N, CA, C and O atoms as a printed pandas DataFrame, in Angstrom:
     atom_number atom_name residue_name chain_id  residue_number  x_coord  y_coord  z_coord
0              1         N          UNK        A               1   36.815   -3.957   31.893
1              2        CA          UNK        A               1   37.443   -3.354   30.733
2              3         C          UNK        A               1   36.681   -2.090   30.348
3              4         O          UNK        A               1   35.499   -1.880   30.616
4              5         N          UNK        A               2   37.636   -1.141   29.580
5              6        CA          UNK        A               2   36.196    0.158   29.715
6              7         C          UNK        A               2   37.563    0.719   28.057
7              8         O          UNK        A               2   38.786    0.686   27.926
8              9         N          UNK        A               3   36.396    1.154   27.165
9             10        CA          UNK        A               3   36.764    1.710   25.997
10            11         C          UNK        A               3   36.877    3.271   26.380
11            12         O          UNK        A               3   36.578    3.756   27.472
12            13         N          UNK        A               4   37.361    3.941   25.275
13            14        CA          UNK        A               4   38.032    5.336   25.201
14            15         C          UNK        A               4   37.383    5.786   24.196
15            16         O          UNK        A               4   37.454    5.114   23.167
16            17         N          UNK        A               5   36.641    6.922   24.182
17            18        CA          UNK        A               5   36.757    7.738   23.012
18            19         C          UNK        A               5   36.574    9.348   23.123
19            20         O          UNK        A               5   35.733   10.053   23.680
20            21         N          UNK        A               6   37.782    9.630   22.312
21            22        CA          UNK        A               6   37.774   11.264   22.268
22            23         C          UNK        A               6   37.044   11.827   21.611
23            24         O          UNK        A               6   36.360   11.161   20.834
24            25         N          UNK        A               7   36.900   13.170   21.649
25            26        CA          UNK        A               7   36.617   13.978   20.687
26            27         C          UNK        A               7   36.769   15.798   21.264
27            28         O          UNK        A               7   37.267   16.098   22.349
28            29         N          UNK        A               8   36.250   16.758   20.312
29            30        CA          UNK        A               8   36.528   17.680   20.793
30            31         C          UNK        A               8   38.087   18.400   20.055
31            32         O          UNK        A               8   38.637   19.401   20.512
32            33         N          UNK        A               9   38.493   17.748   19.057
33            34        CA          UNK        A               9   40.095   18.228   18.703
34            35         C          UNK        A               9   39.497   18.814   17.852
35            36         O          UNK        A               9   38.316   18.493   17.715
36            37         N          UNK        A              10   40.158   20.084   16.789
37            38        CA          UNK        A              10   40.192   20.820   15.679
38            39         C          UNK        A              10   41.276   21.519   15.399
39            40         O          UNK        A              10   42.385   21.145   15.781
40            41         N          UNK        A              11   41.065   22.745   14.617
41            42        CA          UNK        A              11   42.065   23.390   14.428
42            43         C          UNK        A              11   41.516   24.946   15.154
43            44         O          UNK        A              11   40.334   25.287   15.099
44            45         N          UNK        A              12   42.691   25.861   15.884
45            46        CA          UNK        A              12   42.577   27.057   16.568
46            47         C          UNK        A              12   43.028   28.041   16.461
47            48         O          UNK        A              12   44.043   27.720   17.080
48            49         N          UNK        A              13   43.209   29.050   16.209
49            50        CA          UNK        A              13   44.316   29.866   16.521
50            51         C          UNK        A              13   44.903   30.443   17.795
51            52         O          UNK        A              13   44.140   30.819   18.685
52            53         N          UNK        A              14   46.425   30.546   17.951
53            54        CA          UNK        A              14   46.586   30.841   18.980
54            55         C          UNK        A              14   46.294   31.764   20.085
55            56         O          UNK        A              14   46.027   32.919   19.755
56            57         N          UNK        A              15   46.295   31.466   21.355
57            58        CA          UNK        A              15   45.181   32.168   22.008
58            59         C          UNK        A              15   43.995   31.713   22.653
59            60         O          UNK        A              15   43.421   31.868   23.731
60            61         N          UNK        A              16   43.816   30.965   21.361
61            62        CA          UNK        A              16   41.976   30.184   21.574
62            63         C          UNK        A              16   42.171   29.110   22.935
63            64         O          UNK        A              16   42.998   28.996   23.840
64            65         N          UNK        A              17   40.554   28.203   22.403
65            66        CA          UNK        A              17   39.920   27.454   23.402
66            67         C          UNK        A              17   39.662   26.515   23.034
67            68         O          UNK        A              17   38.860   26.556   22.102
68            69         N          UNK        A              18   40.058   25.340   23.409
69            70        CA          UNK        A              18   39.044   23.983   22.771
70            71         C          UNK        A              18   38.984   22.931   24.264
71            72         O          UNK        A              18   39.810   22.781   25.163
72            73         N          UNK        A              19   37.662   22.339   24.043
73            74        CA          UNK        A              19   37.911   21.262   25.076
74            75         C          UNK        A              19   37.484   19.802   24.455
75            76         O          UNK        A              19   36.534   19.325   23.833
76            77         N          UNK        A              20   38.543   19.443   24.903
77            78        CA          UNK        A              20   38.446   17.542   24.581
78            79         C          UNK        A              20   37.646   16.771   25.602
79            80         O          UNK        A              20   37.538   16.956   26.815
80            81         N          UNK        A              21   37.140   15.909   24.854
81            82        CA          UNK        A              21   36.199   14.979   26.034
82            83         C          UNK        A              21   36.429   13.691   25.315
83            84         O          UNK        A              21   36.799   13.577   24.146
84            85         N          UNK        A              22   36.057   12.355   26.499
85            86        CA          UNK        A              22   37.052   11.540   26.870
86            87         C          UNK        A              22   35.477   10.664   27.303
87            88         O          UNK        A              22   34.924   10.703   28.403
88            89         N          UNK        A              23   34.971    9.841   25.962
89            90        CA          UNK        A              23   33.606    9.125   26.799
90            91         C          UNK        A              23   34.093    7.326   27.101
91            92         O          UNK        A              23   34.825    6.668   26.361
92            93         N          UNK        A              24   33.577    6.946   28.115
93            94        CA          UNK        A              24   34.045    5.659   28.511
94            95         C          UNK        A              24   32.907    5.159   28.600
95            96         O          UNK        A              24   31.907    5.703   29.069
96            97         N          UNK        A              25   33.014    3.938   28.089
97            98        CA          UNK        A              25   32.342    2.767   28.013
98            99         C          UNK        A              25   32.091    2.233   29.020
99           100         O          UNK        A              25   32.862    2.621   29.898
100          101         N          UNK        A              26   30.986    1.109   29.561
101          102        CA          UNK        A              26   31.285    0.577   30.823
102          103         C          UNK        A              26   30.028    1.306   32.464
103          104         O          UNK        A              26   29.598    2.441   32.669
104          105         N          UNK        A              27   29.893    0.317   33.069
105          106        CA          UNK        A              27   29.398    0.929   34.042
106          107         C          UNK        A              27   30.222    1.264   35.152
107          108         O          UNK        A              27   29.610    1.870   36.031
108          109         N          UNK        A              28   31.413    1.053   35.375
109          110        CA          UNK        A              28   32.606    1.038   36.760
110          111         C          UNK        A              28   33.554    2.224   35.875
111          112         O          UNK        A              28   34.745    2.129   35.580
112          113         N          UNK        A              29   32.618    3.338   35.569
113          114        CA          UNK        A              29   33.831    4.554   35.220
114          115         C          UNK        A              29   35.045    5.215   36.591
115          116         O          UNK        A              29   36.244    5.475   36.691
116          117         N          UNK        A              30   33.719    5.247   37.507
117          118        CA          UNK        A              30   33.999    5.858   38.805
118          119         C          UNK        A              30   35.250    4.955   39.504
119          120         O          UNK        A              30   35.819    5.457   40.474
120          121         N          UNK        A              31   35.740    3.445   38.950
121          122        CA          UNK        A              31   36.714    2.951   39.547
122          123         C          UNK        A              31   38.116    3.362   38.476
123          124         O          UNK        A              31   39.234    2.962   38.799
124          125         N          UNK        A              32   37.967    3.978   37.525
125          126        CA          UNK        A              32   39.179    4.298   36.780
126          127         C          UNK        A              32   39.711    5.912   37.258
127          128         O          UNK        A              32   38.885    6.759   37.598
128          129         N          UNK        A              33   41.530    6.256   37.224
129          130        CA          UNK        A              33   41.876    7.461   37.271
130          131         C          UNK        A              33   42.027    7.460   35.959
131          132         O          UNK        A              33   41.990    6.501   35.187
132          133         N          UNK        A              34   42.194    8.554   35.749
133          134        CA          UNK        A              34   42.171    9.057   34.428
134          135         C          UNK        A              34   43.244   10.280   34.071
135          136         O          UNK        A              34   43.446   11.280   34.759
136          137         N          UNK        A              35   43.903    9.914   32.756
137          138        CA          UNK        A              35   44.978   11.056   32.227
138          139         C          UNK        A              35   44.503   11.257   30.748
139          140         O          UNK        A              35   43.534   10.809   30.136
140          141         N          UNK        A              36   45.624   12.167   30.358
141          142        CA          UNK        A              36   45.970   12.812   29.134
142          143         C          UNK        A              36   46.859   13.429   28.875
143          144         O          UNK        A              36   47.230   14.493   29.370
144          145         N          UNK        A              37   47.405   12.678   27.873
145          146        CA          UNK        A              37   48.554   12.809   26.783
146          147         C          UNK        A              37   48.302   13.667   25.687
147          148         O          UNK        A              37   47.270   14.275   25.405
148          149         N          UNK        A              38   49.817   13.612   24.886
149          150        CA          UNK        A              38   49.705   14.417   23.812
150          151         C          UNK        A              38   50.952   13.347   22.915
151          152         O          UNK        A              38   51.566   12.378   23.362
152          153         N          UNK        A              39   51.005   13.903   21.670
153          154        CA          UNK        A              39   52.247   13.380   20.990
154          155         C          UNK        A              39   52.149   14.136   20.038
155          156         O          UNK        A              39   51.100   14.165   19.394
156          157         N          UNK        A              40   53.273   14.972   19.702
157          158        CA          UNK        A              40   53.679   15.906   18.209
158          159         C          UNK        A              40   54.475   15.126   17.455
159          160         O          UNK        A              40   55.149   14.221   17.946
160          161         N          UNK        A              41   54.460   15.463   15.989
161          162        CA          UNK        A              41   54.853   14.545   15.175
162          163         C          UNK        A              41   56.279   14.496   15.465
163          164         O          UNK        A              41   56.754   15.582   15.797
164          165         N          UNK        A              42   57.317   13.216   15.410
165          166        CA          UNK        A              42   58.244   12.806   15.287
166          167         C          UNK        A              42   58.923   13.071   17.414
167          168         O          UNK        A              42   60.092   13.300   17.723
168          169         N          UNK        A              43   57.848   12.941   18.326
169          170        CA          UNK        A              43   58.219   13.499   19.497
170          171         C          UNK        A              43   57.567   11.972   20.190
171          172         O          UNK        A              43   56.850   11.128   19.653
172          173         N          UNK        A              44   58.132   12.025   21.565
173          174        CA          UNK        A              44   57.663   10.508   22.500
174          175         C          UNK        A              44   56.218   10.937   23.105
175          176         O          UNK        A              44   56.411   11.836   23.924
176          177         N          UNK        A              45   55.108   10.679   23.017
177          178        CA          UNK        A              45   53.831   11.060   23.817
178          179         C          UNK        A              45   54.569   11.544   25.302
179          180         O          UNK        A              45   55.493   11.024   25.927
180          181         N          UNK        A              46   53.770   12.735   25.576
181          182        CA          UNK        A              46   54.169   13.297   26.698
182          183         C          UNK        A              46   53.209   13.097   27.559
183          184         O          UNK        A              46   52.353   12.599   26.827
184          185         N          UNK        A              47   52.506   13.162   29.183
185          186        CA          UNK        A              47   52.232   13.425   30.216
186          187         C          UNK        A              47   51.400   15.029   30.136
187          188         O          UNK        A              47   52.066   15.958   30.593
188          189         N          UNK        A              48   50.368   15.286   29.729
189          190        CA          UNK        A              48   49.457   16.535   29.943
190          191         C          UNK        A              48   48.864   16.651   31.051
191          192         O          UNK        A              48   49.161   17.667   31.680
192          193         N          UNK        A              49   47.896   15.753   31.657
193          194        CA          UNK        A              49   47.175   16.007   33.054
194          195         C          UNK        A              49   46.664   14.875   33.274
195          196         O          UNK        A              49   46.499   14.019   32.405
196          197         N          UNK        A              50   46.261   14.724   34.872
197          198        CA          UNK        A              50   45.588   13.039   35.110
198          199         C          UNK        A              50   44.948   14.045   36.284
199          200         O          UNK        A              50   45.256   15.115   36.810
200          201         N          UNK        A              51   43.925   13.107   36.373
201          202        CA          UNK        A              51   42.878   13.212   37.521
202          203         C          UNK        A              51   42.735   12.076   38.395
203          204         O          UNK        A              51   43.275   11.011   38.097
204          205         N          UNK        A              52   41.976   12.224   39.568
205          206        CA          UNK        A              52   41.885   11.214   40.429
206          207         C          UNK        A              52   40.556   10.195   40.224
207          208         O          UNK        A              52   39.983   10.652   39.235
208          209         N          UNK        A              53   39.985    9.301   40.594
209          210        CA          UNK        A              53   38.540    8.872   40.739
210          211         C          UNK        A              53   37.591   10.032   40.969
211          212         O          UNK        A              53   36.772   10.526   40.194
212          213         N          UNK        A              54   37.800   10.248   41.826
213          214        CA          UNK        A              54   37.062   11.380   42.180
214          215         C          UNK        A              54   36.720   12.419   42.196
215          216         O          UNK        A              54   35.881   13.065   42.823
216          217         N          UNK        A              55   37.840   12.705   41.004
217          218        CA          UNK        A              55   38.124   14.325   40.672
218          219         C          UNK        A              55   38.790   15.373   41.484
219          220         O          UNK        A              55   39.171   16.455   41.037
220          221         N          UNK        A              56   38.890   15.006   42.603
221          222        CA          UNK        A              56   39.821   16.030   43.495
222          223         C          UNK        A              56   41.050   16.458   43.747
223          224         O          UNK        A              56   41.416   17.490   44.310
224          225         N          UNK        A              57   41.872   15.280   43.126
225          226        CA          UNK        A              57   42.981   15.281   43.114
226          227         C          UNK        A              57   43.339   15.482   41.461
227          228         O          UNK        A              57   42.743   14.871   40.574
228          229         N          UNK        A              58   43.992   16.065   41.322
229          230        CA          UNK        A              58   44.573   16.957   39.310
230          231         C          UNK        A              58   46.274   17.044   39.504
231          232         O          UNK        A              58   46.837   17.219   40.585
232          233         N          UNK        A              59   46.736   16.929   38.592
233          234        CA          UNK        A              59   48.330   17.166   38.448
234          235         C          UNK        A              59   48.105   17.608   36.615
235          236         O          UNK        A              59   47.158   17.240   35.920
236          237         N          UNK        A              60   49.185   18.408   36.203
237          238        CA          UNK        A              60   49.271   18.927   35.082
238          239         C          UNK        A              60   50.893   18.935   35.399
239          240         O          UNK        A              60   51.574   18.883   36.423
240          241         N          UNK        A              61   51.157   19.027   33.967
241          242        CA          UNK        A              61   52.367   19.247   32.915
242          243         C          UNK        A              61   52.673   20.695   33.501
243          244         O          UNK        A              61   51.778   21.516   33.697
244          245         N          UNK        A              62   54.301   20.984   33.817
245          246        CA          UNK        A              62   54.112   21.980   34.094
246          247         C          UNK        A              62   53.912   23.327   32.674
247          248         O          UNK        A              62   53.605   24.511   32.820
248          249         N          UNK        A              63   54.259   22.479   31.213
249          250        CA          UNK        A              63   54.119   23.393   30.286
250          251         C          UNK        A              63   52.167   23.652   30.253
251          252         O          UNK        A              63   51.754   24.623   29.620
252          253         N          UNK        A              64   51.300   22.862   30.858
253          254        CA          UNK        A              64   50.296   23.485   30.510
254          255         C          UNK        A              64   49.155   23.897   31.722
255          256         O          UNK        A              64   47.932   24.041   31.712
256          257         N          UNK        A              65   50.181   24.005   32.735
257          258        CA          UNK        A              65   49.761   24.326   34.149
258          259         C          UNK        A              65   49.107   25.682   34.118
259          260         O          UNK        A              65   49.835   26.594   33.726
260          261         N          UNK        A              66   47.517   26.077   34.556
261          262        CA          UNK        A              66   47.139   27.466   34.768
262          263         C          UNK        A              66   46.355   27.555   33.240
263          264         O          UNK        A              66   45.848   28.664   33.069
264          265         N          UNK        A              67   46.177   26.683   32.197
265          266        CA          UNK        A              67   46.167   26.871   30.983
266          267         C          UNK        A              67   45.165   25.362   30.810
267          268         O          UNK        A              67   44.082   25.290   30.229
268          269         N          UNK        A              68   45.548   24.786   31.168
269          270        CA          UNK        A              68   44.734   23.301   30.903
270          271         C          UNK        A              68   44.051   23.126   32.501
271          272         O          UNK        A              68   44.590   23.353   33.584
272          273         N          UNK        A              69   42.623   22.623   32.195
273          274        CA          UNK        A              69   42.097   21.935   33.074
274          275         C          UNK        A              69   41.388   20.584   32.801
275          276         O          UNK        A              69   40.584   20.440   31.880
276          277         N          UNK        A              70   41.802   19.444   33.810
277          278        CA          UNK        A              70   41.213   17.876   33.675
278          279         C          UNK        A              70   39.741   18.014   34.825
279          280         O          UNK        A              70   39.717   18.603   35.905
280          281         N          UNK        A              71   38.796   17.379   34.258
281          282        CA          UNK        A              71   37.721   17.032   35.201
282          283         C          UNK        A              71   36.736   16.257   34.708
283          284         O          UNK        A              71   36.769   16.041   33.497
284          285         N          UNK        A              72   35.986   15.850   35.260
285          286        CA          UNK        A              72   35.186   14.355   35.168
286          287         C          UNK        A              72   33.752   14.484   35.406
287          288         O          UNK        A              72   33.427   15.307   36.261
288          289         N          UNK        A              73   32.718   13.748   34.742
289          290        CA          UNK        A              73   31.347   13.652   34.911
290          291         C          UNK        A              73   31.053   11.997   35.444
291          292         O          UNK        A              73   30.471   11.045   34.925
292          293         N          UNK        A              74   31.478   12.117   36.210
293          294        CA          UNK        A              74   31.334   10.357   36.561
294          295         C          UNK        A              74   29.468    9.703   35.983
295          296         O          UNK        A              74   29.239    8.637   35.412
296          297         N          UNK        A              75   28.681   10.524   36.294
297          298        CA          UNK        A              75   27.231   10.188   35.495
298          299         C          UNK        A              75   27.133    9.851   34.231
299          300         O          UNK        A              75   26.392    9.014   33.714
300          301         N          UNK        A              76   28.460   11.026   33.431
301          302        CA          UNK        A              76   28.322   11.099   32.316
302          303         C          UNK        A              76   29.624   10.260   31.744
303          304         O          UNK        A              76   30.255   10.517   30.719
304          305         N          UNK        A              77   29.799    9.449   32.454
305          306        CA          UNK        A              77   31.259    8.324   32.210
306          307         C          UNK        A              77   32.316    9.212   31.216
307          308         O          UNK        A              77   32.986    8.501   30.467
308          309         N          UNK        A              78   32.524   10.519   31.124
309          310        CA          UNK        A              78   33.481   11.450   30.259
310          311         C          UNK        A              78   34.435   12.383   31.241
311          312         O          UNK        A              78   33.948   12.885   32.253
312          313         N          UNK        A              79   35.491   12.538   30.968
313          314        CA          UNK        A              79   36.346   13.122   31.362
314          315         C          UNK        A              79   36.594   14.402   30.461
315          316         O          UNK        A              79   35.911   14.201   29.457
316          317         N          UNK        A              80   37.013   15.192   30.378
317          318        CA          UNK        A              80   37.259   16.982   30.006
318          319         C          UNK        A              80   38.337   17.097   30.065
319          320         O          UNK        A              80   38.927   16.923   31.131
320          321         N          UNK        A              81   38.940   17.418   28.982
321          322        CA          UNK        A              81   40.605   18.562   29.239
322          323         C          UNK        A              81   39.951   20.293   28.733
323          324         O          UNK        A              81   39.696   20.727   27.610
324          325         N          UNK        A              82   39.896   20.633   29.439
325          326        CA          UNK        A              82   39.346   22.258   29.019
326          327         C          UNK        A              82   40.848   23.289   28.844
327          328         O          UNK        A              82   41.494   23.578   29.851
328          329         N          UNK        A              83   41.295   23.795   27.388
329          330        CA          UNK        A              83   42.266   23.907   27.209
330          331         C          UNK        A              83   42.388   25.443   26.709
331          332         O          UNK        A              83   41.764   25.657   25.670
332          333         N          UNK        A              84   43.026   26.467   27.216
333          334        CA          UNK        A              84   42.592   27.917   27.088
334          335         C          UNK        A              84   44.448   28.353   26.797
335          336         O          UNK        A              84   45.522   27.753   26.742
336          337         N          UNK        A              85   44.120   29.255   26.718
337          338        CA          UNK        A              85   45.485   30.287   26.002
338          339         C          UNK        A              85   46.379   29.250   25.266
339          340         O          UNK        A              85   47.325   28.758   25.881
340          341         N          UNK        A              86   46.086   28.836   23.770
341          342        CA          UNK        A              86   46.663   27.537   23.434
342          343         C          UNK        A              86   47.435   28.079   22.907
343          344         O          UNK        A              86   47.311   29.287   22.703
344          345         N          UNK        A              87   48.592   27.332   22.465
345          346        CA          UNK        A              87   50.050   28.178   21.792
346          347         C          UNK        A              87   50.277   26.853   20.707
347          348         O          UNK        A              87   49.757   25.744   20.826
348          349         N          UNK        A              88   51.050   27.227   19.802
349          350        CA          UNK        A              88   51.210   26.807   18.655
350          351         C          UNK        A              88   52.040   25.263   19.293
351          352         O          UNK        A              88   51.819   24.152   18.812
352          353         N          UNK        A              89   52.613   25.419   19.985
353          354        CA          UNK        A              89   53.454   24.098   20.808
354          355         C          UNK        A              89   52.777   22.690   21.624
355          356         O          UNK        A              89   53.237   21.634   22.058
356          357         N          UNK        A              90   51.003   23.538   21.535
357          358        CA          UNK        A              90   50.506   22.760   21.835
358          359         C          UNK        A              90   49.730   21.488   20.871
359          360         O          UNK        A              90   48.920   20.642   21.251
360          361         N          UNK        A              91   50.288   21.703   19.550
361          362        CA          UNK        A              91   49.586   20.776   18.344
362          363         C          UNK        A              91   49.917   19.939   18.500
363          364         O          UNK        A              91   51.132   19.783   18.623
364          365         N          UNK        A              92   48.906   18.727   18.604
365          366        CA          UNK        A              92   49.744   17.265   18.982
366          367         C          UNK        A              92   48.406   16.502   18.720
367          368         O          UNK        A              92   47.397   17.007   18.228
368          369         N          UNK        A              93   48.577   15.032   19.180
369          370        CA          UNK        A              93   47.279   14.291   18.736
370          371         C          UNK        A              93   47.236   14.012   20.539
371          372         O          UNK        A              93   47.950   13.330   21.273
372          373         N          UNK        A              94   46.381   14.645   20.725
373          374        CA          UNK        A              94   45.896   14.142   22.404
374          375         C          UNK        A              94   45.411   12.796   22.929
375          376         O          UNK        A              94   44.401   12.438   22.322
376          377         N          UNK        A              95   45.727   12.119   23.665
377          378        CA          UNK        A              95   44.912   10.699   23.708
378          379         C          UNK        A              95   44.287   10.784   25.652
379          380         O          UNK        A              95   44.801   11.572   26.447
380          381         N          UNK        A              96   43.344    9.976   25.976
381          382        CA          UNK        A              96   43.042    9.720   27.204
382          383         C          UNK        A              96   43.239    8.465   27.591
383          384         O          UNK        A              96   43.167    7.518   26.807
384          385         N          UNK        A              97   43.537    8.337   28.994
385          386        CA          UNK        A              97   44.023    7.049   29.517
386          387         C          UNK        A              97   43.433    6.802   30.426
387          388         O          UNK        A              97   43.040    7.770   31.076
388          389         N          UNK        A              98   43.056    5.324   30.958
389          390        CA          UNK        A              98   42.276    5.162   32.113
390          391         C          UNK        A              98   43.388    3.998   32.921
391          392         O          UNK        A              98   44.310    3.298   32.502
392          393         N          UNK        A              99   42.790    4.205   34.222
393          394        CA          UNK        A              99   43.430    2.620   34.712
394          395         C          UNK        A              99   42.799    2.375   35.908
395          396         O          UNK        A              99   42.616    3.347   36.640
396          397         N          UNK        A             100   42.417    1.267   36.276
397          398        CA          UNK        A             100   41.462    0.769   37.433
398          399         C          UNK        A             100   42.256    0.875   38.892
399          400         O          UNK        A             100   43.320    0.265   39.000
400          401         N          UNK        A             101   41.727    1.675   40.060
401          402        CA          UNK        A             101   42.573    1.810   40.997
402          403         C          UNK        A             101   41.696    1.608   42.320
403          404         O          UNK        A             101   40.486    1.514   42.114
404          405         N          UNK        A             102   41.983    1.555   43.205
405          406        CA          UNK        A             102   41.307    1.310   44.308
406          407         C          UNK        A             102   41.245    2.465   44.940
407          408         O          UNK        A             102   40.273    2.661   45.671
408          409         N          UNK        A             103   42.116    3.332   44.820
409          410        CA          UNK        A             103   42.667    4.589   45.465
410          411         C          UNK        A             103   41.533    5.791   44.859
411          412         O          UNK        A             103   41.321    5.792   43.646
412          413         N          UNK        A             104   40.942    6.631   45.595
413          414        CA          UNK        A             104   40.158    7.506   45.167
414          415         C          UNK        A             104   40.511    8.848   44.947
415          416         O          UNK        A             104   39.955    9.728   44.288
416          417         N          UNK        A             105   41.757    8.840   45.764
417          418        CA          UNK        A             105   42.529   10.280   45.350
418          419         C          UNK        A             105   43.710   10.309   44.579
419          420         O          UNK        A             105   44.159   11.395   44.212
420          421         N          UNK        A             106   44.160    9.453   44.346
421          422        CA          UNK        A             106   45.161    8.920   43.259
422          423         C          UNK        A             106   45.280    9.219   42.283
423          424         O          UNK        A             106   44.219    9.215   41.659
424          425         N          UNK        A             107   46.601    9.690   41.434
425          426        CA          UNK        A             107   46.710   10.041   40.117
426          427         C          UNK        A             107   47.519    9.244   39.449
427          428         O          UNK        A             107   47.766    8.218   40.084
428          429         N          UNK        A             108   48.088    9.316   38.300
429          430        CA          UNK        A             108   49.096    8.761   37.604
430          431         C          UNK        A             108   49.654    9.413   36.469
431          432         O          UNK        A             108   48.991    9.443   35.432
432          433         N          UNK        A             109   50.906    9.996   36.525
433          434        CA          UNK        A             109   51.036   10.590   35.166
434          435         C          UNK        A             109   52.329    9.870   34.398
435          436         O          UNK        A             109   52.857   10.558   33.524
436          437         N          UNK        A             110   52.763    8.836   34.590
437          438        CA          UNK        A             110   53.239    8.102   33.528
438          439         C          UNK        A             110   52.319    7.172   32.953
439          440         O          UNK        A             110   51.435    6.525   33.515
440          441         N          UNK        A             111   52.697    7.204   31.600
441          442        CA          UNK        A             111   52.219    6.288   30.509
442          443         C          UNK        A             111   52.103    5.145   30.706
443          444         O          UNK        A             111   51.084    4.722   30.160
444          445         N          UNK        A             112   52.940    4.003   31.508
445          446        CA          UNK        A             112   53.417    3.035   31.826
446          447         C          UNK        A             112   52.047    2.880   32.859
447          448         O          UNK        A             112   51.398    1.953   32.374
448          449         N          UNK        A             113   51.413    3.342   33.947
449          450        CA          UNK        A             113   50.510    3.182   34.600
450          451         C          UNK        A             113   49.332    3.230   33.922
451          452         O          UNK        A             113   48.415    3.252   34.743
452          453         N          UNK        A             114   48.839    3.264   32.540
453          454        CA          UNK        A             114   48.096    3.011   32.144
454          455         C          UNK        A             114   47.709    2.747   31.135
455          456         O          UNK        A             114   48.195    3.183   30.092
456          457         N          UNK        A             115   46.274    1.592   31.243
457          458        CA          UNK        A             115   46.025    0.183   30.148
458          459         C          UNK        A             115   45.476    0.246   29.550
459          460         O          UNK        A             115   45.128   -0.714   28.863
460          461         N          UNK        A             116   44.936    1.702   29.389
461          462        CA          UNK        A             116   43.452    1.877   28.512
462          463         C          UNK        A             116   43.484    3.403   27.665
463          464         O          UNK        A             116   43.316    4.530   28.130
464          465         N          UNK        A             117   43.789    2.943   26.131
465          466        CA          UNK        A             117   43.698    3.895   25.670
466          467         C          UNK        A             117   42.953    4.247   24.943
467          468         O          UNK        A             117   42.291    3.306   24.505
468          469         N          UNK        A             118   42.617    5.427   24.446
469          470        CA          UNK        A             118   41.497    6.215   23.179
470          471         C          UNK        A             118   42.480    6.103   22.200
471          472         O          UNK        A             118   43.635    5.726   22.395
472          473         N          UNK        A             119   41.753    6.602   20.640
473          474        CA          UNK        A             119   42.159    6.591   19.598
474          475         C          UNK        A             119   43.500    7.579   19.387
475          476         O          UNK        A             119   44.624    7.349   18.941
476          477         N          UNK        A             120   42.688    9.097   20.054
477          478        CA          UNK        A             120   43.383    9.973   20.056
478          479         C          UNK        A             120   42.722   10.742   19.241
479          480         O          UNK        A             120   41.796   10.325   18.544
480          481         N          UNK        A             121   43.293   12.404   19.253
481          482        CA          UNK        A             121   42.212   13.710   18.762
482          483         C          UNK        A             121   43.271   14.163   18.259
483          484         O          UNK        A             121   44.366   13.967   18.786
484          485         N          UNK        A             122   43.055   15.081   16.768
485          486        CA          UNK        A             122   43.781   16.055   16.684
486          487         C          UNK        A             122   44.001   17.434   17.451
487          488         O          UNK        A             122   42.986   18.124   17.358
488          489         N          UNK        A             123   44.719   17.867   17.967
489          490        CA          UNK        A             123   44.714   19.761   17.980
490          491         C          UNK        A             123   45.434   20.562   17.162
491          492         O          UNK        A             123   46.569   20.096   17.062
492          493         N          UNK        A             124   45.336   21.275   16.709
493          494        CA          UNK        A             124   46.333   22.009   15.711
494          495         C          UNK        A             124   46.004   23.715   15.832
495          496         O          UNK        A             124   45.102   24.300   15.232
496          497         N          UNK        A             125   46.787   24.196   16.577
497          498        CA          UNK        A             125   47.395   25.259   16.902
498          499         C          UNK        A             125   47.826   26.358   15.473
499          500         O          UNK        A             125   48.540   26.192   14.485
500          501         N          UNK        A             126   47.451   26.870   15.697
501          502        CA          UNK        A             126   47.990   28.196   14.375
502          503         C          UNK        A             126   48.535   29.530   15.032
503          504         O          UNK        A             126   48.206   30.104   16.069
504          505         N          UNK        A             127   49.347   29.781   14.206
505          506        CA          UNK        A             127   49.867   31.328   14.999
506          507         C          UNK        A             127   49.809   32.333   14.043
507          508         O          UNK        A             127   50.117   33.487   14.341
């Protein structure tokens, strides 16, 4: 079992930079892939980016493709969304997801594939 916790959300103006981090509990980080979501108020949590075990393998949203990057400190059991040219569309409460896989290059970007969630972060975008 491995806990979630974010941090890293605030408020930006558009344009800006923020990066979220994603610390996990647990000594078997290195067996979880890992994603990130978003959800704006009154909207279904969407699919932002997932990574592999290993970090080599990344898939992104195509709204935040070239703009968002996912990556991992397996030492440091935390995962990273590093999030640059942010636009007002991007305000949402971000959450991270884990799920135990055998597969080392493997991703997952539906919700449904994974069992482990964080609290969730604010971002809030200004224009």
């Amino acid at each position: 079992q491995v806990q979630l916790v974010e941090s890293g959300g605030g408020l930006v103006q558009a344009g800006g930079s923020l990066r979220l981090s994603c610390a996990a509990s647990g000594r078997t980080f290195s067996s979880y892939a890992m994603g990130w979501f978003r959800q704006a108020p009154g909207k279904e949590r969407e699919f932002v980016a997932a990574g592999s075990r290993s970090g080599r393998s990344t898939y992104y949203a195509d709204s935040v493709k070239g703009r968002f990057t996912i990556s991992r400190d397996n030492a440091k059991n935390t995962v990273y969304l590093q999030m640059n040219s942010l636009k007002p569309e991007d305000t949402a409460v971000y959450y991270c997801a884990a799920v135990a896989t055998l597969y080392i290059d493997s991703y997952y970007t539906s919700n449904y594939d994974y069992n482990y969630w964080g609290q969730g972060t604010q971002v809030t975008v200004s224009s």
